[in-house]
C-alpha atoms as a printed R data frame, in Angstrom:
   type eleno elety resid chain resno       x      y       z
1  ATOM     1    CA   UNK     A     1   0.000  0.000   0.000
2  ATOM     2    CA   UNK     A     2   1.126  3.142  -0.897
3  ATOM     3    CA   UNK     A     3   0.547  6.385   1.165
4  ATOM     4    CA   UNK     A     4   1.107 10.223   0.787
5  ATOM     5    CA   UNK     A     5   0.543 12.938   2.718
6  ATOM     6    CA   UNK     A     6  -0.635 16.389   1.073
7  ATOM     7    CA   UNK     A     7  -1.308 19.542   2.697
8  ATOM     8    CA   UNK     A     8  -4.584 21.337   1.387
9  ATOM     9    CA   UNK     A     9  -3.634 24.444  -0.755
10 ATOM    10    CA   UNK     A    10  -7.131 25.762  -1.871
11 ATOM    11    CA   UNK     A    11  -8.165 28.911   0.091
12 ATOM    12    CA   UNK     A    12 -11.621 27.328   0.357
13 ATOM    13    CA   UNK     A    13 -10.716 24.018   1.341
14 ATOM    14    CA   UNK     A    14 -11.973 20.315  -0.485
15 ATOM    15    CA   UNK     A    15 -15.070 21.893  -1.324
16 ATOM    16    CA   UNK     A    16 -17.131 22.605  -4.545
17 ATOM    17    CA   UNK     A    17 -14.588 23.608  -7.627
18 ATOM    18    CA   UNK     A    18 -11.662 21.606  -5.917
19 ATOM    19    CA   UNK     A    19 -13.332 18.798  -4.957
20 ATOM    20    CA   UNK     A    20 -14.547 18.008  -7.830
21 ATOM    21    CA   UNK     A    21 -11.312 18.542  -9.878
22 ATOM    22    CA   UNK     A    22  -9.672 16.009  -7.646
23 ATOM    23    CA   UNK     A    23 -12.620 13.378  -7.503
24 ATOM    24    CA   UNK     A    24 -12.301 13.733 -11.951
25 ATOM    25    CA   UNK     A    25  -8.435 13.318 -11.804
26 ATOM    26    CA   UNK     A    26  -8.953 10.009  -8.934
27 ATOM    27    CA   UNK     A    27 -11.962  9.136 -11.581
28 ATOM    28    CA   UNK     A    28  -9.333  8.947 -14.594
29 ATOM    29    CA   UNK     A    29  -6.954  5.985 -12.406
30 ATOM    30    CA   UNK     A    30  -7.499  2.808 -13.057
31 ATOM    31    CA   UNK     A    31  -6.979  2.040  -8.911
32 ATOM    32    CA   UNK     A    32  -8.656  2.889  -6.001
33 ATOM    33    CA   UNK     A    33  -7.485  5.948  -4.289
34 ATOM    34    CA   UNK     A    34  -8.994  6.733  -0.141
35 ATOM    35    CA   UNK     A    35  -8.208 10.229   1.506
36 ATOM    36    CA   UNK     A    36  -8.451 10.783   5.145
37 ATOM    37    CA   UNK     A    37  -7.167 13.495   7.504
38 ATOM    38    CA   UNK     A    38  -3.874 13.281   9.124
39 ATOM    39    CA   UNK     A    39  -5.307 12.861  12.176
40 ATOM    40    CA   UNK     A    40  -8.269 10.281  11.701
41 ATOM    41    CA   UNK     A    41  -7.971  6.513  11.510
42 ATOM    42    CA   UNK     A    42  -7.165  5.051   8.355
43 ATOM    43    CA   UNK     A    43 -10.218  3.089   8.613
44 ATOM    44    CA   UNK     A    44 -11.760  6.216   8.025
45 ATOM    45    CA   UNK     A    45 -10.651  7.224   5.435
46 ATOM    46    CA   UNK     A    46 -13.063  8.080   2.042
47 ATOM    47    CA   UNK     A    47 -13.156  7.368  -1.475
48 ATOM    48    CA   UNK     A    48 -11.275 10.026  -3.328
49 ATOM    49    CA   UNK     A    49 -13.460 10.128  -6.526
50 ATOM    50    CA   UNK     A    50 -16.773 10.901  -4.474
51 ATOM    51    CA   UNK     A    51 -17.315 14.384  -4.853
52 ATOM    52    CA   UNK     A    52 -19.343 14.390  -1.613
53 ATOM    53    CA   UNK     A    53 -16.858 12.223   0.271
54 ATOM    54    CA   UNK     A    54 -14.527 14.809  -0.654
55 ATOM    55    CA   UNK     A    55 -16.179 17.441   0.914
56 ATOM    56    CA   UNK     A    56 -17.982 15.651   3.773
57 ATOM    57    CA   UNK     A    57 -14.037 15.160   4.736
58 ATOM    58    CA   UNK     A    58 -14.165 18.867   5.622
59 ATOM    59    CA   UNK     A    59 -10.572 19.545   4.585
60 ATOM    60    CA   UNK     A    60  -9.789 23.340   4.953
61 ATOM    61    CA   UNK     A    61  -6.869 25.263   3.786
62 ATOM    62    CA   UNK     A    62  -3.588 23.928   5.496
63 ATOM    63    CA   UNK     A    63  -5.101 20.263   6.865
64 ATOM    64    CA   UNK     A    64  -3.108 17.584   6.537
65 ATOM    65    CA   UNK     A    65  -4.444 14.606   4.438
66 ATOM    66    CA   UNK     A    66  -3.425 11.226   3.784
67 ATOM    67    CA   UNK     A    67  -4.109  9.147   0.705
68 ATOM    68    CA   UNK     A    68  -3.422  5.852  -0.101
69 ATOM    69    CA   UNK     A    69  -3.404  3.138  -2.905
70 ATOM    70    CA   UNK     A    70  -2.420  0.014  -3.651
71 ATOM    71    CA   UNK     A    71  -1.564 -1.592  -7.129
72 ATOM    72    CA   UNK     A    72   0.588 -0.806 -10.409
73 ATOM    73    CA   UNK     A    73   1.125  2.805 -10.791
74 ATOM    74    CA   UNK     A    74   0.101  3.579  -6.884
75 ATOM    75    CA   UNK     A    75   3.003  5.735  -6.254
76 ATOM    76    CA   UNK     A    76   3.263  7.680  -9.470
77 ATOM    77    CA   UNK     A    77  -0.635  7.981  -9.366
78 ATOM    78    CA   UNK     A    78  -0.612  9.082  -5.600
79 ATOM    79    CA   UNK     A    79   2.327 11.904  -6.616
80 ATOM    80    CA   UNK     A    80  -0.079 13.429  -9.212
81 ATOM    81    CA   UNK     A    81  -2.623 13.758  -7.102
82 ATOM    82    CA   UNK     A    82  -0.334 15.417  -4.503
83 ATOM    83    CA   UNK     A    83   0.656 18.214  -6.670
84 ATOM    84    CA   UNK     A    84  -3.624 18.609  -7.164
85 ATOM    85    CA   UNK     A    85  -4.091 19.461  -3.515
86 ATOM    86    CA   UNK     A    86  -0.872 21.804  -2.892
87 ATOM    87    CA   UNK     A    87  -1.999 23.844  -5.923
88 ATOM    88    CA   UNK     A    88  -4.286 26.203  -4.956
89 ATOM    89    CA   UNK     A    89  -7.172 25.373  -7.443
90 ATOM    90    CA   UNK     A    90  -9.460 28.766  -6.414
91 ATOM    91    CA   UNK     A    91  -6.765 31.059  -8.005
92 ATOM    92    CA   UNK     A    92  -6.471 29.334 -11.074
């Protein structure tokens, strides 16, 4: 399993317009990506190409979260989506 951590670089958090330019990007992979906060269980953690588990998270600007994946490609795929969530997506 692989595992990232990513720190949330949207002004206005996981929510609307971010969310769902993450949850299309996870969509595109061909494995399953989860996304919890740093400090919640990893049992808790969501699916990261559910818009509304994206934003039921409640991820604001400068949490911590975690994602993981397992299978071909994890690492490269988990790197990508990295780069989403430390760009902030509201100024683009």
């Amino acid at each position: 399993m692989s595992e990232r951590k990513a720190t949330i670089a949207s002004r206005v958090g996981l929510h609307a317009r971010p969310a769902s330019i993450f949850a299309a990007a996870v969509g595109e992979l061909a494995i399953e990506v989860t996304i919890a906060l740093e400090t919640d269980p990893a049992e808790d953690a969501m699916d990261a190409s559910s818009i509304l588990s994206l934003m039921s998270l409640g991820a604001a600007n400068g949490d911590v979260v975690v994602l993981r994946a397992e299978g071909d490609g994890a690492d490269e795929a988990l790197e990508s989506l990295v780069k989403i969530l430390e760009t902030d997506l509201d100024a683009e």
